[in-house]
Amino acid sequence: MSLLTIILSILIPPLAVFLKHGLGTTFLVNLILTIIFWVPGAIHALWVNSKG
């Protein structure tokens, strides 16, 4: 995971997931988590981007 991915995962979680995995279910889940509350979206983005 690059430094840019880590920074984007913390600041703008949906963008980080979109750049790594494209527009799909992972992006939509992250977008919903970020809209509900920012912290779960950031945690999800870090987790998804770190594993693959």
Short mmCIF file of N, CA, C and O in Angstrom, two decimals:
data_model
loop_
_atom_site.label_atom_id
_atom_site.label_comp_id
_atom_site.label_asym_id
_atom_site.label_seq_id
_atom_site.Cartn_x
_atom_site.Cartn_y
_atom_site.Cartn_z
N MET A 1 0.85 -1.16 0.00
CA MET A 1 0.00 0.00 0.00
C MET A 1 0.90 1.24 0.00
O MET A 1 1.77 1.37 0.85
N SER A 2 0.68 2.12 -0.94
CA SER A 2 1.51 3.30 -1.06
C SER A 2 1.08 4.38 -0.07
O SER A 2 -0.02 4.32 0.50
N LEU A 3 1.94 5.34 0.11
CA LEU A 3 1.64 6.45 1.02
C LEU A 3 0.43 7.24 0.54
O LEU A 3 -0.41 7.66 1.34
N LEU A 4 0.31 7.42 -0.78
CA LEU A 4 -0.84 8.14 -1.33
C LEU A 4 -2.14 7.39 -1.02
O LEU A 4 -3.15 8.02 -0.66
N THR A 5 -2.15 6.08 -1.13
CA THR A 5 -3.34 5.29 -0.84
C THR A 5 -3.72 5.42 0.63
O THR A 5 -4.90 5.53 0.96
N ILE A 6 -2.74 5.42 1.51
CA ILE A 6 -3.02 5.56 2.94
C ILE A 6 -3.61 6.93 3.23
O ILE A 6 -4.61 7.04 3.96
N ILE A 7 -3.03 7.97 2.66
CA ILE A 7 -3.53 9.33 2.90
C ILE A 7 -4.95 9.48 2.35
O ILE A 7 -5.84 10.02 3.01
N LEU A 8 -5.20 8.98 1.14
CA LEU A 8 -6.55 9.06 0.57
C LEU A 8 -7.54 8.22 1.36
O LEU A 8 -8.71 8.60 1.48
N SER A 9 -7.11 7.08 1.88
CA SER A 9 -8.01 6.24 2.68
C SER A 9 -8.45 6.95 3.95
O SER A 9 -9.55 6.72 4.44
N ILE A 10 -7.61 7.80 4.48
CA ILE A 10 -7.96 8.54 5.69
C ILE A 10 -8.79 9.78 5.35
O ILE A 10 -9.78 10.06 6.01
N LEU A 11 -8.38 10.52 4.32
CA LEU A 11 -9.06 11.79 4.01
C LEU A 11 -10.33 11.61 3.18
O LEU A 11 -11.35 12.23 3.47
N ILE A 12 -10.24 10.82 2.12
CA ILE A 12 -11.37 10.63 1.19
C ILE A 12 -11.50 9.13 0.90
O ILE A 12 -11.06 8.64 -0.14
N PRO A 13 -12.10 8.38 1.82
CA PRO A 13 -12.15 6.92 1.68
C PRO A 13 -12.76 6.41 0.37
O PRO A 13 -12.17 5.51 -0.26
N PRO A 14 -13.89 6.94 -0.11
CA PRO A 14 -14.44 6.40 -1.36
C PRO A 14 -13.51 6.58 -2.56
O PRO A 14 -13.44 5.72 -3.43
N LEU A 15 -12.80 7.69 -2.61
CA LEU A 15 -11.88 7.91 -3.72
C LEU A 15 -10.74 6.90 -3.69
O LEU A 15 -10.34 6.38 -4.74
N ALA A 16 -10.23 6.60 -2.53
CA ALA A 16 -9.15 5.62 -2.41
C ALA A 16 -9.61 4.24 -2.88
O ALA A 16 -8.89 3.54 -3.60
N VAL A 17 -10.81 3.85 -2.48
CA VAL A 17 -11.35 2.55 -2.90
C VAL A 17 -11.62 2.55 -4.39
O VAL A 17 -11.33 1.57 -5.09
N PHE A 18 -12.15 3.63 -4.92
CA PHE A 18 -12.43 3.72 -6.35
C PHE A 18 -11.16 3.62 -7.18
O PHE A 18 -11.12 2.90 -8.19
N LEU A 19 -10.10 4.29 -6.77
CA LEU A 19 -8.86 4.26 -7.54
C LEU A 19 -8.22 2.88 -7.51
O LEU A 19 -7.56 2.48 -8.47
N LYS A 20 -8.39 2.14 -6.43
CA LYS A 20 -7.77 0.82 -6.31
C LYS A 20 -8.62 -0.29 -6.92
O LYS A 20 -8.10 -1.19 -7.55
N HIS A 21 -9.95 -0.22 -6.74
CA HIS A 21 -10.83 -1.33 -7.12
C HIS A 21 -11.87 -0.99 -8.17
O HIS A 21 -12.58 -1.88 -8.64
N GLY A 22 -12.01 0.26 -8.53
CA GLY A 22 -12.99 0.65 -9.53
C GLY A 22 -14.39 0.77 -8.95
O GLY A 22 -14.61 0.67 -7.75
N LEU A 23 -15.33 0.99 -9.86
CA LEU A 23 -16.72 1.19 -9.47
C LEU A 23 -17.38 -0.17 -9.35
O LEU A 23 -17.62 -0.85 -10.34
N GLY A 24 -17.69 -0.57 -8.12
CA GLY A 24 -18.30 -1.87 -7.89
C GLY A 24 -18.91 -1.91 -6.50
O GLY A 24 -19.15 -0.88 -5.87
N THR A 25 -19.13 -3.12 -6.02
CA THR A 25 -19.78 -3.27 -4.72
C THR A 25 -18.90 -2.77 -3.58
O THR A 25 -19.41 -2.21 -2.62
N THR A 26 -17.60 -2.96 -3.71
CA THR A 26 -16.70 -2.47 -2.66
C THR A 26 -16.78 -0.96 -2.54
O THR A 26 -16.82 -0.42 -1.43
N PHE A 27 -16.82 -0.29 -3.68
CA PHE A 27 -16.95 1.17 -3.67
C PHE A 27 -18.27 1.61 -3.06
O PHE A 27 -18.31 2.53 -2.25
N LEU A 28 -19.35 0.94 -3.43
CA LEU A 28 -20.67 1.32 -2.91
C LEU A 28 -20.77 1.10 -1.40
O LEU A 28 -21.35 1.93 -0.69
N VAL A 29 -20.21 0.00 -0.91
CA VAL A 29 -20.21 -0.25 0.53
C VAL A 29 -19.44 0.84 1.25
O VAL A 29 -19.87 1.37 2.26
N ASN A 30 -18.28 1.20 0.70
CA ASN A 30 -17.49 2.24 1.32
C ASN A 30 -18.18 3.59 1.28
O ASN A 30 -18.12 4.35 2.24
N LEU A 31 -18.84 3.89 0.19
CA LEU A 31 -19.57 5.15 0.08
C LEU A 31 -20.68 5.23 1.12
O LEU A 31 -20.85 6.25 1.78
N ILE A 32 -21.41 4.16 1.30
CA ILE A 32 -22.49 4.13 2.30
C ILE A 32 -21.92 4.28 3.71
O ILE A 32 -22.44 5.04 4.52
N LEU A 33 -20.83 3.57 3.99
CA LEU A 33 -20.21 3.69 5.31
C LEU A 33 -19.70 5.10 5.57
O LEU A 33 -19.80 5.62 6.68
N THR A 34 -19.16 5.74 4.54
CA THR A 34 -18.65 7.09 4.70
C THR A 34 -19.78 8.09 4.88
O THR A 34 -19.66 9.04 5.66
N ILE A 35 -20.90 7.89 4.20
CA ILE A 35 -22.05 8.79 4.35
C ILE A 35 -22.65 8.65 5.75
O ILE A 35 -23.01 9.65 6.37
N ILE A 36 -22.75 7.43 6.25
CA ILE A 36 -23.30 7.21 7.59
C ILE A 36 -22.43 7.88 8.64
O ILE A 36 -22.92 8.61 9.49
N PHE A 37 -21.14 7.59 8.58
CA PHE A 37 -20.19 8.20 9.49
C PHE A 37 -18.81 7.99 8.90
O PHE A 37 -18.52 6.91 8.39
N TRP A 38 -17.96 8.96 8.99
CA TRP A 38 -16.69 8.96 8.28
C TRP A 38 -15.73 7.86 8.76
O TRP A 38 -15.03 7.24 7.96
N VAL A 39 -15.69 7.59 10.06
CA VAL A 39 -14.71 6.65 10.62
C VAL A 39 -14.87 5.23 10.07
O VAL A 39 -13.88 4.61 9.66
N PRO A 40 -16.08 4.65 10.00
CA PRO A 40 -16.19 3.32 9.41
C PRO A 40 -15.76 3.29 7.95
O PRO A 40 -15.18 2.30 7.49
N GLY A 41 -16.02 4.35 7.21
CA GLY A 41 -15.57 4.42 5.82
C GLY A 41 -14.06 4.42 5.71
O GLY A 41 -13.49 3.77 4.84
N ALA A 42 -13.41 5.15 6.59
CA ALA A 42 -11.94 5.20 6.58
C ALA A 42 -11.35 3.85 6.98
O ALA A 42 -10.39 3.38 6.36
N ILE A 43 -11.91 3.21 7.97
CA ILE A 43 -11.43 1.90 8.40
C ILE A 43 -11.63 0.88 7.28
O ILE A 43 -10.74 0.07 6.98
N HIS A 44 -12.79 0.91 6.66
CA HIS A 44 -13.07 -0.01 5.55
C HIS A 44 -12.11 0.22 4.39
O HIS A 44 -11.60 -0.73 3.79
N ALA A 45 -11.84 1.47 4.06
CA ALA A 45 -10.92 1.78 2.96
C ALA A 45 -9.52 1.27 3.27
O ALA A 45 -8.85 0.69 2.40
N LEU A 46 -9.04 1.49 4.48
CA LEU A 46 -7.72 0.98 4.85
C LEU A 46 -7.67 -0.54 4.80
O LEU A 46 -6.70 -1.12 4.31
N TRP A 47 -8.72 -1.19 5.28
CA TRP A 47 -8.77 -2.64 5.30
C TRP A 47 -8.82 -3.22 3.88
O TRP A 47 -8.06 -4.13 3.54
N VAL A 48 -9.69 -2.68 3.04
CA VAL A 48 -9.84 -3.18 1.66
C VAL A 48 -8.56 -2.95 0.85
O VAL A 48 -8.12 -3.83 0.12
N ASN A 49 -7.97 -1.78 0.98
CA ASN A 49 -6.79 -1.47 0.19
C ASN A 49 -5.55 -2.20 0.70
O ASN A 49 -4.62 -2.45 -0.07
N SER A 50 -5.52 -2.58 1.96
CA SER A 50 -4.36 -3.30 2.48
C SER A 50 -4.36 -4.77 2.08
O SER A 50 -3.31 -5.36 1.95
N LYS A 51 -5.54 -5.34 1.89
CA LYS A 51 -5.59 -6.77 1.57
C LYS A 51 -5.57 -7.08 0.08
O LYS A 51 -5.45 -8.22 -0.31
N GLY A 52 -5.70 -6.07 -0.75
CA GLY A 52 -5.66 -6.50 -2.10
C GLY A 52 -5.70 -5.57 -3.17
O GLY A 52 -5.53 -5.74 -4.28
#
